[in-house]
Amino acid sequence: MALGYVGVLTVRVEMPWVSNLKEKRALVRPVVERLKARYPLTVARLDGLNAHDWEVIGVATLSNDYVWVEETLRMAADFIAKEGEYRVVEESTDIRVLGDDAEEDGEE
């Protein structure tokens, strides 16, 4: 029996018209902060921090309800896509089971 689910969303955004890191941070950071405030999520800027034209945003959540995890990550992806002045070029969602007895006991 599953104890819960952990969901992770990664979103790569690009803004090729941006010419420096300060300008990129001004586009990405407010979206990340609003996402943290609006939804029960952990959000981080994961990759591309030193690139001026792209970045990867990571989002994670945990619940005992699979559908809730799935819907929350979908809302986060939609929020990221519509709130920022950039293009979403890649999106990936991974939801894992926590405490699955069959895996713990070595049964499959």
mmCIF file of C-alpha atoms in Angstrom:
data_model
loop_
_atom_site.group_PDB
_atom_site.id
_atom_site.type_symbol
_atom_site.label_atom_id
_atom_site.label_comp_id
_atom_site.label_asym_id
_atom_site.label_seq_id
_atom_site.Cartn_x
_atom_site.Cartn_y
_atom_site.Cartn_z
ATOM 1 C CA MET A 1 0.000 0.000 0.000
ATOM 2 C CA ALA A 2 1.315 3.439 -0.904
ATOM 3 C CA LEU A 3 1.908 5.932 1.894
ATOM 4 C CA GLY A 4 1.888 8.814 -0.523
ATOM 5 C CA TYR A 5 3.223 10.317 -3.708
ATOM 6 C CA VAL A 6 5.961 12.783 -4.495
ATOM 7 C CA GLY A 7 5.669 14.740 -7.703
ATOM 8 C CA VAL A 8 8.376 16.678 -9.491
ATOM 9 C CA LEU A 9 7.917 19.056 -12.401
ATOM 10 C CA THR A 10 10.805 20.533 -14.371
ATOM 11 C CA VAL A 11 10.249 23.314 -16.871
ATOM 12 C CA ARG A 12 12.879 24.747 -19.201
ATOM 13 C CA VAL A 13 12.219 28.313 -20.247
ATOM 14 C CA GLU A 14 14.079 30.267 -22.892
ATOM 15 C CA MET A 15 14.330 33.965 -23.630
ATOM 16 C CA PRO A 16 16.847 34.430 -26.465
ATOM 17 C CA TRP A 17 16.175 38.181 -26.618
ATOM 18 C CA VAL A 18 17.609 38.682 -23.104
ATOM 19 C CA SER A 19 21.209 39.867 -23.089
ATOM 20 C CA ASN A 20 22.268 39.646 -19.430
ATOM 21 C CA LEU A 21 21.704 37.731 -16.188
ATOM 22 C CA LYS A 22 20.111 40.645 -14.349
ATOM 23 C CA GLU A 23 17.420 40.977 -17.002
ATOM 24 C CA LYS A 24 16.774 37.205 -16.987
ATOM 25 C CA ARG A 25 16.464 37.082 -13.193
ATOM 26 C CA ALA A 26 13.987 39.960 -13.355
ATOM 27 C CA LEU A 27 11.791 37.786 -15.600
ATOM 28 C CA VAL A 28 12.131 34.439 -13.799
ATOM 29 C CA ARG A 29 12.449 35.246 -10.093
ATOM 30 C CA PRO A 30 9.036 36.949 -9.689
ATOM 31 C CA VAL A 31 7.276 33.975 -11.289
ATOM 32 C CA VAL A 32 9.084 31.562 -8.952
ATOM 33 C CA GLU A 33 8.191 33.659 -5.894
ATOM 34 C CA ARG A 34 4.508 34.009 -6.885
ATOM 35 C CA LEU A 35 4.316 30.261 -7.536
ATOM 36 C CA LYS A 36 5.655 29.538 -4.027
ATOM 37 C CA ALA A 37 3.130 31.928 -2.496
ATOM 38 C CA ARG A 38 0.123 30.675 -4.447
ATOM 39 C CA TYR A 39 0.527 26.862 -4.287
ATOM 40 C CA PRO A 40 1.707 24.339 -1.662
ATOM 41 C CA LEU A 41 4.959 23.664 -3.514
ATOM 42 C CA THR A 42 8.689 23.744 -3.183
ATOM 43 C CA VAL A 43 10.102 25.709 -6.108
ATOM 44 C CA ALA A 44 13.707 26.269 -7.146
ATOM 45 C CA ARG A 45 15.730 27.612 -10.030
ATOM 46 C CA LEU A 46 17.719 24.488 -10.883
ATOM 47 C CA ASP A 47 19.871 24.990 -13.963
ATOM 48 C CA GLY A 48 21.008 27.710 -16.317
ATOM 49 C CA LEU A 49 21.638 30.129 -13.483
ATOM 50 C CA ASN A 50 24.713 31.512 -15.243
ATOM 51 C CA ALA A 51 23.160 31.489 -18.720
ATOM 52 C CA HIS A 52 21.465 34.689 -19.813
ATOM 53 C CA ASP A 53 18.930 33.141 -22.211
ATOM 54 C CA TRP A 54 17.522 30.001 -20.526
ATOM 55 C CA GLU A 55 16.770 28.447 -17.146
ATOM 56 C CA VAL A 56 15.245 25.300 -15.629
ATOM 57 C CA ILE A 57 12.628 25.718 -12.900
ATOM 58 C CA GLY A 58 11.929 22.780 -10.586
ATOM 59 C CA VAL A 59 8.729 22.216 -8.619
ATOM 60 C CA ALA A 60 7.995 19.490 -6.057
ATOM 61 C CA THR A 61 5.021 18.477 -3.928
ATOM 62 C CA LEU A 62 3.996 15.590 -1.670
ATOM 63 C CA SER A 63 0.590 14.132 -0.786
ATOM 64 C CA ASN A 64 -1.266 10.925 -0.030
ATOM 65 C CA ASP A 65 -3.542 11.642 -3.040
ATOM 66 C CA TYR A 66 -2.110 10.886 -6.509
ATOM 67 C CA VAL A 67 -4.737 12.943 -8.337
ATOM 68 C CA TRP A 68 -4.045 15.950 -6.122
ATOM 69 C CA VAL A 69 -0.298 15.730 -6.855
ATOM 70 C CA GLU A 70 -0.986 15.438 -10.584
ATOM 71 C CA GLU A 71 -3.442 18.355 -10.636
ATOM 72 C CA THR A 72 -1.206 20.588 -8.516
ATOM 73 C CA LEU A 73 1.763 20.035 -10.819
ATOM 74 C CA ARG A 74 -0.453 20.726 -13.852
ATOM 75 C CA MET A 75 -1.608 24.014 -12.282
ATOM 76 C CA ALA A 76 2.029 24.917 -11.585
ATOM 77 C CA ALA A 77 3.031 24.158 -15.195
ATOM 78 C CA ASP A 78 0.151 26.270 -16.500
ATOM 79 C CA PHE A 79 1.076 29.103 -14.122
ATOM 80 C CA ILE A 80 4.717 29.078 -15.239
ATOM 81 C CA ALA A 81 3.676 29.057 -18.906
ATOM 82 C CA LYS A 82 1.305 32.010 -18.670
ATOM 83 C CA GLU A 83 2.943 34.249 -16.051
ATOM 84 C CA GLY A 84 6.391 34.852 -17.496
ATOM 85 C CA GLU A 85 7.834 36.716 -20.430
ATOM 86 C CA TYR A 86 9.654 33.688 -21.852
ATOM 87 C CA ARG A 87 8.953 30.571 -23.896
ATOM 88 C CA VAL A 88 8.425 27.195 -22.261
ATOM 89 C CA VAL A 89 10.399 24.809 -24.470
ATOM 90 C CA GLU A 90 10.424 21.652 -22.339
ATOM 91 C CA GLU A 91 8.324 20.261 -19.509
ATOM 92 C CA SER A 92 8.646 17.000 -17.598
ATOM 93 C CA THR A 93 6.543 15.525 -14.778
ATOM 94 C CA ASP A 94 7.507 12.560 -12.598
ATOM 95 C CA ILE A 95 5.267 11.183 -9.831
ATOM 96 C CA ARG A 96 6.686 8.460 -7.573
ATOM 97 C CA VAL A 97 5.043 6.198 -5.016
ATOM 98 C CA LEU A 98 6.269 6.411 -1.411
ATOM 99 C CA GLY A 99 6.138 3.445 0.942
ATOM 100 C CA ASP A 100 5.069 0.821 -1.565
ATOM 101 C CA ASP A 101 5.131 -2.439 0.494
ATOM 102 C CA ALA A 102 5.847 -4.635 -2.528
ATOM 103 C CA GLU A 103 9.064 -2.757 -3.288
ATOM 104 C CA GLU A 104 10.164 -2.690 0.350
ATOM 105 C CA ASP A 105 9.656 -6.438 0.773
ATOM 106 C CA GLY A 106 11.427 -7.234 -2.497
ATOM 107 C CA GLU A 107 8.195 -8.590 -4.014
ATOM 108 C CA GLU A 108 7.240 -7.591 -7.530
#
